[in-house]
Short mmCIF file of C-alpha atoms and ligand atoms in Angstrom, two decimals:
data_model
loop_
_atom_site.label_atom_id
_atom_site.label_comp_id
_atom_site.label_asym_id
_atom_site.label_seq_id
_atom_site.Cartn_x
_atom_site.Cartn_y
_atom_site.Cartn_z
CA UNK A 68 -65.50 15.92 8.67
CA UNK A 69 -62.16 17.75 9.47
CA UNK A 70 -58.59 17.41 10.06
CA UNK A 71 -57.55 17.68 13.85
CA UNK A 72 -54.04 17.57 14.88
CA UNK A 73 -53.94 16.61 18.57
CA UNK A 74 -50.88 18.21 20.00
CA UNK A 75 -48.94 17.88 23.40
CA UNK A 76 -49.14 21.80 24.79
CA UNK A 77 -46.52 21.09 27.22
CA UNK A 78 -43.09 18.80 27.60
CA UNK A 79 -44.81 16.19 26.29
CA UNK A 80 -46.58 13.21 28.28
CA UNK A 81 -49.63 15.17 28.60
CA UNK A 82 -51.85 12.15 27.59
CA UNK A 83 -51.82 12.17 24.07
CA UNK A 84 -52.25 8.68 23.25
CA UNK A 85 -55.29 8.70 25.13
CA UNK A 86 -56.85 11.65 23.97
CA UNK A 87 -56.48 10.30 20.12
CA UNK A 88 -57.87 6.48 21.49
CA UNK A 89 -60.65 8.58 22.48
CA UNK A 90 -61.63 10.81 18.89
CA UNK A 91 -60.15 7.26 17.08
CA UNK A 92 -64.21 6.60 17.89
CA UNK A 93 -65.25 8.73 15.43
CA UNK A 94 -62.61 9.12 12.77
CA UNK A 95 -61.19 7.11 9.64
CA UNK A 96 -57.81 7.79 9.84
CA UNK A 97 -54.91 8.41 12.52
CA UNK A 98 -51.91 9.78 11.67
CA UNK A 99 -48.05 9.81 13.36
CA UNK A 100 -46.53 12.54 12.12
CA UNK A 101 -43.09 13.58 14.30
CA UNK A 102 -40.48 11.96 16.45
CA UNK A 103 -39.61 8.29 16.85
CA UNK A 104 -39.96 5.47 19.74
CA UNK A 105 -38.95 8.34 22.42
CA UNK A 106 -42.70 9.16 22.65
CA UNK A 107 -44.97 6.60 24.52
CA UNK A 108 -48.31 6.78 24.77
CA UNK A 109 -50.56 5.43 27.07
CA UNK A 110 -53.93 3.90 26.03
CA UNK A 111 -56.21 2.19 28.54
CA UNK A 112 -59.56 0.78 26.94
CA UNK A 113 -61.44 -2.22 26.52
CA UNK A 114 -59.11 -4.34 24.74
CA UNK A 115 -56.18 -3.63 27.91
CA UNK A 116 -54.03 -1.21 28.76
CA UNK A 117 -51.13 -0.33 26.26
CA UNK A 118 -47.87 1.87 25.82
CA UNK A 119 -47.66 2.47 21.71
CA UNK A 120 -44.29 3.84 20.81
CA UNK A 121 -44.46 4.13 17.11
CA UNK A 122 -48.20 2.61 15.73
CA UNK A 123 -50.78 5.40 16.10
CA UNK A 124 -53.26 5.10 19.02
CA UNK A 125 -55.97 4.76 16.76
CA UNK A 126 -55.14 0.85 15.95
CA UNK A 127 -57.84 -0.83 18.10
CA UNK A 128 -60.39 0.41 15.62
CA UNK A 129 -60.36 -1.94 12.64
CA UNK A 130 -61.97 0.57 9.97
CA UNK A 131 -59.34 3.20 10.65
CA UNK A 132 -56.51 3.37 8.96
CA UNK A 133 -53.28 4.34 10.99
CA UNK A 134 -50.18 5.32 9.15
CA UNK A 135 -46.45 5.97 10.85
CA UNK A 136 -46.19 8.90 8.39
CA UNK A 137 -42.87 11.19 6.59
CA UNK A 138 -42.03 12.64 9.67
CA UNK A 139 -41.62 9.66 12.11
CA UNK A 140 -38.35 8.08 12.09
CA UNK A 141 -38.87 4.19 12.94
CA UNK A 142 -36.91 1.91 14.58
CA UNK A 143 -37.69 -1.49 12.51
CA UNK A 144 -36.97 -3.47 15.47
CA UNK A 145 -39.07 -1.96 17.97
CA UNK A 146 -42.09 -1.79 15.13
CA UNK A 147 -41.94 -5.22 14.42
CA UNK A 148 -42.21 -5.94 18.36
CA UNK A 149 -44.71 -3.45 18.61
CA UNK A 150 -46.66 -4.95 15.97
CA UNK A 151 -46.02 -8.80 17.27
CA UNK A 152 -46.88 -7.91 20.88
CA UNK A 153 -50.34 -6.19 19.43
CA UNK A 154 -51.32 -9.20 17.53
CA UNK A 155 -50.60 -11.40 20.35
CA UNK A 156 -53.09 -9.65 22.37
CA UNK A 157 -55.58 -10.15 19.66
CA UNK A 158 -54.86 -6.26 18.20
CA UNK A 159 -55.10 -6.50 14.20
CA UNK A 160 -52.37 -4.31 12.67
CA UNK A 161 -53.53 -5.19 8.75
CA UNK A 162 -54.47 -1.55 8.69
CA UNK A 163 -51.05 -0.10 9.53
CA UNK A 164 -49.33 2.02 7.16
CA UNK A 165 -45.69 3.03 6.32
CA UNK A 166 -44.67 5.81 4.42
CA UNK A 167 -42.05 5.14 2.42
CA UNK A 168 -40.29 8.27 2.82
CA UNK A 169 -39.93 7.81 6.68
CA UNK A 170 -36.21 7.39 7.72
CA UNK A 171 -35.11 4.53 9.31
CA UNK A 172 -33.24 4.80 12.34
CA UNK A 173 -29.92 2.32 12.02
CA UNK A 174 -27.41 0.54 14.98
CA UNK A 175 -25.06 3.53 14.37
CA UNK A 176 -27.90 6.02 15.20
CA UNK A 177 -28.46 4.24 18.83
CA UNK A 178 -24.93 4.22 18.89
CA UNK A 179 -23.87 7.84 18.64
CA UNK A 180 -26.95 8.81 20.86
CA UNK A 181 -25.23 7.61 23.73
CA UNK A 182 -21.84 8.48 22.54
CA UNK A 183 -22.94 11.93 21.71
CA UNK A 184 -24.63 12.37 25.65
CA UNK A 185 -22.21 10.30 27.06
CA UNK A 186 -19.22 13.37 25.66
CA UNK A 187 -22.10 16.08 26.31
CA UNK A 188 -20.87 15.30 30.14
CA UNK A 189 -22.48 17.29 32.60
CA UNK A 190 -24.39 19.41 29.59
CA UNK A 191 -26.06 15.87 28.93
CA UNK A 192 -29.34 16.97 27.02
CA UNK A 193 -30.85 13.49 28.76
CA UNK A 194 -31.99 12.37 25.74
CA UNK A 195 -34.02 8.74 25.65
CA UNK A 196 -30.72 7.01 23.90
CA UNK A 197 -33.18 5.63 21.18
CA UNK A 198 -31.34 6.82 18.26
CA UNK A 199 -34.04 9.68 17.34
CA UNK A 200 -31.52 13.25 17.24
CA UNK A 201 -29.15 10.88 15.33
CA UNK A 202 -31.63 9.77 12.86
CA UNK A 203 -33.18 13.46 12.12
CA UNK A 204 -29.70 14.63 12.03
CA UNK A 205 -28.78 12.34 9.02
CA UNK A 206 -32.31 13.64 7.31
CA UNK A 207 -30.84 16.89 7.17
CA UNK A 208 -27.36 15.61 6.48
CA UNK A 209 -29.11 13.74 3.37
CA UNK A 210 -27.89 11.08 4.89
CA UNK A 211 -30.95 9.18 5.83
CA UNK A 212 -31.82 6.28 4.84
CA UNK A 213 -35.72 5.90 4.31
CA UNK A 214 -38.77 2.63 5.00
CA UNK A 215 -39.29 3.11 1.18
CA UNK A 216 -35.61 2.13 0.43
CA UNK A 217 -35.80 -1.56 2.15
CA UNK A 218 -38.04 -2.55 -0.87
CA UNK A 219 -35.13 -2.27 -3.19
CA UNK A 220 -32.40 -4.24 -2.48
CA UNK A 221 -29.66 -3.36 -4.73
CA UNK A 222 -29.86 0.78 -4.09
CA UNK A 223 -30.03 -0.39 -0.08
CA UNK A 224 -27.12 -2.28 0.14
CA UNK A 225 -25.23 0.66 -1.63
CA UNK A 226 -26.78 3.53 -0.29
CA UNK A 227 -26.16 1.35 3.17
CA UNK A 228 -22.26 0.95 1.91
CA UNK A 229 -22.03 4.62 1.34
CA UNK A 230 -23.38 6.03 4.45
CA UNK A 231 -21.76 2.88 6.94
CA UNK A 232 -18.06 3.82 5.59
CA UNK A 233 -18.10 7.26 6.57
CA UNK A 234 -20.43 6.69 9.74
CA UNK A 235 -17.57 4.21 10.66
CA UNK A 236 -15.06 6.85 10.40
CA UNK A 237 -17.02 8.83 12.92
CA UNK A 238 -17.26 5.66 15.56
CA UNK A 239 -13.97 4.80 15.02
CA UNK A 240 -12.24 7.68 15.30
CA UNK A 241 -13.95 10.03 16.93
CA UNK A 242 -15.31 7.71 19.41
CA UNK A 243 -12.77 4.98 19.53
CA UNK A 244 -15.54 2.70 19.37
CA UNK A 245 -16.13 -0.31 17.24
CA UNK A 246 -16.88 -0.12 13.21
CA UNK A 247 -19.99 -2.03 12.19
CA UNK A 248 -20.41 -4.91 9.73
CA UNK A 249 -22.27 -3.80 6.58
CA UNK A 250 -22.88 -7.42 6.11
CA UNK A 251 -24.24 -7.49 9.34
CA UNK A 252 -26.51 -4.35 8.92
CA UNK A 253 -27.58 -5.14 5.47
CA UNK A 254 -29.10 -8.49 6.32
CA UNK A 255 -30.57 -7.66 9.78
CA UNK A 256 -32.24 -4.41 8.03
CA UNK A 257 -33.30 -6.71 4.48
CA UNK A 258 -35.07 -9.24 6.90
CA UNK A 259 -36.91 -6.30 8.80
CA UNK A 260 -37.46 -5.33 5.28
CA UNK A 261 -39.50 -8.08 3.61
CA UNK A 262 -40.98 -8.09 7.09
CA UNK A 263 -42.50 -4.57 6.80
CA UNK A 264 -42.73 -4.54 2.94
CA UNK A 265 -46.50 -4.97 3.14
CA UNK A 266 -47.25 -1.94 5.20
CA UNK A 267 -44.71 0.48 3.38
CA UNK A 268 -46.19 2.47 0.71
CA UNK A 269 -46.61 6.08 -0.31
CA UNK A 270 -49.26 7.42 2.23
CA UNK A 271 -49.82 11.07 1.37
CA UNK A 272 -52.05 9.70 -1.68
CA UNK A 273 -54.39 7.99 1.37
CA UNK A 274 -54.62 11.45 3.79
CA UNK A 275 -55.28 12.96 0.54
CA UNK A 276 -58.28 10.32 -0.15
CA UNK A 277 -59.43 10.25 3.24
CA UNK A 278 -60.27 14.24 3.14
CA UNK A 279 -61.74 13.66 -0.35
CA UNK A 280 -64.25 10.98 1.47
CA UNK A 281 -65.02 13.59 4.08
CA UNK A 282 -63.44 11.53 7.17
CA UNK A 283 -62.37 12.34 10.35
CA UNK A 284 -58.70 12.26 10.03
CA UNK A 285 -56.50 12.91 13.69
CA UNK A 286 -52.91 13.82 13.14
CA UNK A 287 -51.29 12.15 16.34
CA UNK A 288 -48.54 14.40 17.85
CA UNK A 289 -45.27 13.22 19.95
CA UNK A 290 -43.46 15.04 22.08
CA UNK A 291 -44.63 18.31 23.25
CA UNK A 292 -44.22 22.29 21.43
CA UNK A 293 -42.05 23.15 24.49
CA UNK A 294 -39.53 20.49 23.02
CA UNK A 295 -39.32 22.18 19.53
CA UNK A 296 -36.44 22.03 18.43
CA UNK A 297 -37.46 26.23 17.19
CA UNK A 298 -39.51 27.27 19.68
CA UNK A 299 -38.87 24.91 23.21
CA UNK A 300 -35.83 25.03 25.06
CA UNK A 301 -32.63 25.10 23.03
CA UNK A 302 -31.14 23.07 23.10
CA UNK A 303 -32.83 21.41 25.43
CA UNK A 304 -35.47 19.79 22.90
CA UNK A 305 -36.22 16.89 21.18
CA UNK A 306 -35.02 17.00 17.06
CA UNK A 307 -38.29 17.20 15.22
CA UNK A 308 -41.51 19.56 15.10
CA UNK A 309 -44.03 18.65 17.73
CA UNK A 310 -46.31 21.68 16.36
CA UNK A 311 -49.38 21.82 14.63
CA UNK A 312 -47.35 23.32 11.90
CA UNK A 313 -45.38 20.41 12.17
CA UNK A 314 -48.17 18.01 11.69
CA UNK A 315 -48.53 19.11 8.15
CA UNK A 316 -45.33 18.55 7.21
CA UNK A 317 -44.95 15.46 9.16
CA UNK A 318 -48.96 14.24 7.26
CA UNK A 319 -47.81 15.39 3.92
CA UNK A 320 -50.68 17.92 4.20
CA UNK A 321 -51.08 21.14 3.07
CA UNK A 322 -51.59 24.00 5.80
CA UNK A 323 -54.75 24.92 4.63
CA UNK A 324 -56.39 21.53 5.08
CA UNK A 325 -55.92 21.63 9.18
CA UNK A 326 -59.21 22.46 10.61
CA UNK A 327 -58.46 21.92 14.39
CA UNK A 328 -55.39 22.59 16.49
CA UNK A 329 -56.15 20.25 19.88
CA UNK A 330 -53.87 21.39 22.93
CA UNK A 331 -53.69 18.89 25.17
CA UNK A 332 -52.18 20.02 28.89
CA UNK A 333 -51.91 18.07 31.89
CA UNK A 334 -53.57 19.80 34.83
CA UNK A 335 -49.75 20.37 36.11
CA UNK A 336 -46.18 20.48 35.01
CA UNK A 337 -43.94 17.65 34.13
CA UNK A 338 -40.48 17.10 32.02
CA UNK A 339 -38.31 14.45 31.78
CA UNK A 340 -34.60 15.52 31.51
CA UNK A 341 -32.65 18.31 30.93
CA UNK A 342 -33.69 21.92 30.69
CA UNK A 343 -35.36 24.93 32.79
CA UNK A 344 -38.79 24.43 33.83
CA UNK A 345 -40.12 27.79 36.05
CA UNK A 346 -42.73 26.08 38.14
CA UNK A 347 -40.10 22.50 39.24
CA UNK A 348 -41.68 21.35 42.59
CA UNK A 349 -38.41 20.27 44.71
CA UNK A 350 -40.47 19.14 47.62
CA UNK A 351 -42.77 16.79 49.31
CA UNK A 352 -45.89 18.55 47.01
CA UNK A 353 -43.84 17.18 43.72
CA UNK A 354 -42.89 14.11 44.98
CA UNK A 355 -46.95 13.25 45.82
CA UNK A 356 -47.75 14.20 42.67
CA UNK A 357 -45.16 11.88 40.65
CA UNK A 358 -45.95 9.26 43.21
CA UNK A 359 -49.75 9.64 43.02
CA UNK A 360 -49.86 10.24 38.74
CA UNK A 361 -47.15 7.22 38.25
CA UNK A 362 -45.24 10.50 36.90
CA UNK A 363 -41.96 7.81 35.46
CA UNK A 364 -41.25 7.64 31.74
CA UNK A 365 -43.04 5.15 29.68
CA UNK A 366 -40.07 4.61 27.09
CA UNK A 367 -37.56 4.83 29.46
CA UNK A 368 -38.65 4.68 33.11
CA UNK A 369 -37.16 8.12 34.54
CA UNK A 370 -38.91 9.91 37.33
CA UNK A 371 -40.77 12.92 35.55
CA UNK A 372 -39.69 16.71 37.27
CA UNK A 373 -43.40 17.58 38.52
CA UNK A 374 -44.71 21.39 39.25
CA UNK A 375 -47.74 23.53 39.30
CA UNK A 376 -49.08 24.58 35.97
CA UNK A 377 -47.68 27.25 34.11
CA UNK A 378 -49.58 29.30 32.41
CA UNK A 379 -47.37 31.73 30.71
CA UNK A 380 -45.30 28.36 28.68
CA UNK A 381 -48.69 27.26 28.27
CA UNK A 382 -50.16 30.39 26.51
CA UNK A 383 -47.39 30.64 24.60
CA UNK A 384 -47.80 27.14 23.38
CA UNK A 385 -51.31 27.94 22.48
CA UNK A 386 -49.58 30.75 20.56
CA UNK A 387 -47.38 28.96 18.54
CA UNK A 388 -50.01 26.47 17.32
CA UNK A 389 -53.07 28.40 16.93
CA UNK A 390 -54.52 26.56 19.36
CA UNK A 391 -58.64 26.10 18.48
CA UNK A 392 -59.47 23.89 22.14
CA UNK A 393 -57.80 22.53 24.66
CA UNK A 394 -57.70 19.12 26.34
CA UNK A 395 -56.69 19.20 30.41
CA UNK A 396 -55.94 15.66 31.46
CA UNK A 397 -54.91 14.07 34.67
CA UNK A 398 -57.40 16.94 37.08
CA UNK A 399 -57.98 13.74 39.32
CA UNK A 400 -54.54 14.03 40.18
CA UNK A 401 -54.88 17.58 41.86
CA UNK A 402 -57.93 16.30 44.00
CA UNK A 403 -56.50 15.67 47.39
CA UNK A 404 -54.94 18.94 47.67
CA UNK A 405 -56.04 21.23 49.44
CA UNK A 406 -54.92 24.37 47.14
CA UNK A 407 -53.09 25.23 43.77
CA UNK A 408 -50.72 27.28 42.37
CA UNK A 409 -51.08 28.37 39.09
CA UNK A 410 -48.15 30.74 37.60
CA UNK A 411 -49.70 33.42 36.08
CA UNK A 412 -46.45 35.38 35.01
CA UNK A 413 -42.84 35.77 34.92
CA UNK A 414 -40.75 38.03 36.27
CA UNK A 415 -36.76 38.52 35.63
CA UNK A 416 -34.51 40.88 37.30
CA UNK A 417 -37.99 42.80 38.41
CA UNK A 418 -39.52 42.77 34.84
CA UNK A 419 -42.60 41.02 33.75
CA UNK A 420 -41.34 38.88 30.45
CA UNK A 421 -43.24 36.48 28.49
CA UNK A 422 -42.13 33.07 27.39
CA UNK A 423 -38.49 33.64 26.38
CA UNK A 424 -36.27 32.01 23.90
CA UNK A 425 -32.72 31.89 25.87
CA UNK A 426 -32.62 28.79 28.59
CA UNK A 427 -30.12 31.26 30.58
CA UNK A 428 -32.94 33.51 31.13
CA UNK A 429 -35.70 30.80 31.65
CA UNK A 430 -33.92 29.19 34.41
CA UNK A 431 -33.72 32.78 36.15
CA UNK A 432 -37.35 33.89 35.80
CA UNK A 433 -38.99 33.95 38.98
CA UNK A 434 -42.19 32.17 38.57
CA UNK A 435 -45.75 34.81 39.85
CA UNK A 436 -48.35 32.39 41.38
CA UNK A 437 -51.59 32.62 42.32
CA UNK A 438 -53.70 30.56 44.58
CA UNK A 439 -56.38 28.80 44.12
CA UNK A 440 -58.21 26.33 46.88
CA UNK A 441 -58.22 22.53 46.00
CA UNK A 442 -61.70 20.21 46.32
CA UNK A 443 -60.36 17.77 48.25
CA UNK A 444 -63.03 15.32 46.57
CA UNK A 445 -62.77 12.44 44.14
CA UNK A 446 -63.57 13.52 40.46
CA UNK A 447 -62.85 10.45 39.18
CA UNK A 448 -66.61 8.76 38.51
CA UNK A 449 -67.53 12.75 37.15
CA UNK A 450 -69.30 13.29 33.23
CA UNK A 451 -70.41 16.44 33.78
CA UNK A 452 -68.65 19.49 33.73
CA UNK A 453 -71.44 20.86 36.18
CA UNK A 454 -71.19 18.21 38.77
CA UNK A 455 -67.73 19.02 39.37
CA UNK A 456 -66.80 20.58 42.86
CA UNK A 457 -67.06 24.74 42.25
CA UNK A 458 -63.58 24.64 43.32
CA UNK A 459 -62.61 22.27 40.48
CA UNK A 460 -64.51 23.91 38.24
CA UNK A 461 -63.34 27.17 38.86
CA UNK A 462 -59.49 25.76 38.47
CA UNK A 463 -60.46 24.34 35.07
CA UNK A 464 -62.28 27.58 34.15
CA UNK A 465 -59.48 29.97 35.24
CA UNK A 466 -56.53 27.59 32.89
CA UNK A 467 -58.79 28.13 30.26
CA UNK A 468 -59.11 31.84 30.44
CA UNK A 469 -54.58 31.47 30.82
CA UNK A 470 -54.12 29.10 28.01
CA UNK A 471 -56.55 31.99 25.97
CA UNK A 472 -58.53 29.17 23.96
CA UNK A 473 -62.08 26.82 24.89
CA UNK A 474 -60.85 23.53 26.66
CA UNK A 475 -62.59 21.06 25.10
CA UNK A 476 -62.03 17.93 27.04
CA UNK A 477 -61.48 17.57 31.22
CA UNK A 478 -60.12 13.65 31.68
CA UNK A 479 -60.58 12.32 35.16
CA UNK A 480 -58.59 9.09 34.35
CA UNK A 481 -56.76 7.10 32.70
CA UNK A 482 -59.51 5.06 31.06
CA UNK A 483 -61.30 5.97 27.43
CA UNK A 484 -64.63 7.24 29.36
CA UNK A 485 -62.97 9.20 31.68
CA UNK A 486 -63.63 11.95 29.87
CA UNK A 487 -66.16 15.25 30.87
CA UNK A 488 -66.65 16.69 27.68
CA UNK A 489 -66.96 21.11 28.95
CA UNK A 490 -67.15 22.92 25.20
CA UNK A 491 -67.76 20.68 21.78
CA UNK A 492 -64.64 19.84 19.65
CA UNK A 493 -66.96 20.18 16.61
P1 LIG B 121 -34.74 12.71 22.38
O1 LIG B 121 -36.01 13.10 21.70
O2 LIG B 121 -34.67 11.26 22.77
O3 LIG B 121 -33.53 13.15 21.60
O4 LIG B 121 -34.67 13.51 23.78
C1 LIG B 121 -34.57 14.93 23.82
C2 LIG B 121 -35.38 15.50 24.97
O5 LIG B 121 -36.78 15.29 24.72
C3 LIG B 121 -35.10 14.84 26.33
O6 LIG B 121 -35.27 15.81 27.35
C4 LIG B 121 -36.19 13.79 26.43
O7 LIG B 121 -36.47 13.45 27.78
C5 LIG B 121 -37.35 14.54 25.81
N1 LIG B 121 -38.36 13.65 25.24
C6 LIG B 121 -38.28 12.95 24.09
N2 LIG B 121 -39.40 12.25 23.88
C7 LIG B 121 -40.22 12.53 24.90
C8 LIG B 121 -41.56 12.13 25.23
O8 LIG B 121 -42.23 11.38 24.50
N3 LIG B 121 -42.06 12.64 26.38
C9 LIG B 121 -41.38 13.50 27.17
N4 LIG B 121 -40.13 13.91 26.89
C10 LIG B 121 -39.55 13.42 25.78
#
């Protein structure tokens, strides 16, 4: 069985979570591999409806193994609540795994994430204040502090020391803000620690196992590749890869042992805050569509910007992961109007340009639509591709031929079964 990394194609909250709750059926093995407790993902299925923010989507199915993986940066805190509120509702977590090289994100990392946004003024990236760009920062900075080094008590406490007297400096005076207690830190984080000790191990030995076996192993994506900190929109991105590429690094898997790349798109636009986005629906059409989809963050609330598809970020997405399918979620959504707009192009200062890197010429394109009529009927009790309206069909059919790879999947709602499958994933 292969490796699939499921992938948002978009700014992320394309439906991820349920979209890897769905393949969880089949596999062995789910794997988190970017970002931090700014994603949440929504999973509706017979044990409830949930918002994960850091345990893969694949933890309602007790013979797969879901790991938080090298590339996640974890908030012990929220985990542990995350973990308590699962159990509570009767959701085992046994088979939840830690790798011990994932950094941890600390009090000063919340800290400085609203300090930092709070100076960024009017240039505010709107960033979800949960520590994450501080936390990658200090990976780079090599001065991260990772799961793995809670299980040793002596090197935390001084590694803690080290890093808490000069991230004091910064608070203090750069920010005029209060130093922290290493006391304080070191016993709050040692009690998370001997919490989460029995989850925290190395992982890539397991991935590595779990292709050995043959499984089904899903590489669980945050975010969304037009957030890429590389290839999104600098510097209006989140601070780790959402890519496919990324999902290697983030697994602790080798390139050549990815055998799918899943897209997954929502049948429209949306972002949550700061940054160009070509196809932004300023009117009553976006506000239906937020108020119809529920389009409000799930970590922190915000309305989402909603707009017509657009095909020209989208392809380029495809690009930049190698796309092998696509999922389109959320087509229910489109079903009570009575046409679409797809943009099929972009055009600045008269030119047709693709996908460009510079946010200054982004927010100038000119998006080039087309139309296409609406169905104007429920989809939402639909299986089969076929028995879709021609209209809906032809919409789904003419994203695919945009986006330049098979889409897979169609969901219809929010639930695991609603799900019309058009082209196999294997
Ligand atoms: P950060 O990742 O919290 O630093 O936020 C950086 C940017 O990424 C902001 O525009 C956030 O709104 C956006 N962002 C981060 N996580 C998500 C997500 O899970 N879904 C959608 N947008 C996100």
């Amino acid at each position: 069985m292969p490796v699939v990394a499921v992938i948002g194609a978009q700014w992320g909250d394309e439906g991820k979570g349920k979209v890897v709750d769905m393949l969880a059926q089949q596999a062995r093995m789910v794997v988190r591999f970017s970002g931090g407790d700014n994603a949440g993902h929504s999973v509706v299925n017979p044990h409830g409806e949930f918002k994960l923010h850091l345990i893969p989507s694949g933890i309602f199915n007790a013979g797969v193994a879901c790991i938080i993986s090298n590339g996640v940066v974890i908030n012990p805190a929220v985990l542990i609540g995350e973990i308590d509120s699962l159990n509570e509702r009767g959701v085992d977590t046994g088979h939840l795994f830690i790798s011990d090289r994932a950094h941890l994100i600390m009090p000063y990392h919340l800290l400085l994430d609203g300090l930092e946004e709070e100076a960024r003024g009017g240039r505010a990236i709107g960033t979800t204040r949960k520590g994450v760009g501080p936390a990658f920062t200090d990976k780079t900075a090599r001065l991260g502090i990772r799961a793995g080094d809670l299980l040793d008590e002596k090197a935390f406490r001084e590694r803690l020391g080290a890093v808490l007297e000069y991230k004091n400096i910064i608070l203090t005076k750069v920010y005029n803000a209060k130093p922290l207690s290493l006391e304080e830190v070191f016993s709050q984080y040692r009690q998370y620690g001997e919490r989460l000790a029995p989850h925290i191990r190395e992982t890539t030995i397991m991935v590595d196992g779990a292709l050995g076996r043959g499984e089904l192993v899903i590489l669980e994506g945050a975010q969304g590749a037009l957030l890429d900190p590389d290839f999104g929109t600098y510097p209006y991105t989140t601070s780790s890869s959402p890519l496919a590429a990324g999902a290697c690094l983030g697994a602790g898997l080798g390139p050549t042992r990815l055998d799918r790349a899943l897209g997954v798109y929502k049948a429209y636009c949306t972002r949550v805050g700061g940054g160009p986005m070509p196809t932004e629906l300023n009117d009553a059409t976006g506000e239906l569509i937020r108020e119809r989809a529920g389009e409000y963050g799930t970590t922190t609330g915000r309305a989402r910007r909603c707009g017509w598809f657009d095909a020209v970020a989208a392809r380029f997405s495809s690009r930049i992961n190698g796309l092998t399918g696509a999922v389109v979620t959320r087509l229910d959504i489109l079903d009570i109007l009575p046409s679409l707009k797809v943009c099929v192009g972009y055009e600045l200062d008269g030119k047709a340009i693709d996908f460009p890197s510079s946010i200054t010429a982004l927010a100038r394109c000119k998006p080039v639509y087309e139309e296409l009529p609406g169905w104007l009927t429920d989809t939402t009790g639909v299986r089969d591709f076929n028995k879709l309206p021609a209209e809906a069909r032809g919409y789904v059919n003419r994203l695919e031929e945009l986006i330049g790879c098979p889409v897979n999947l169609v969901c219809v709602g929010p639930e695991r079964g609603a799900v019309i499958e058009k082209t196999p994933i294997f």
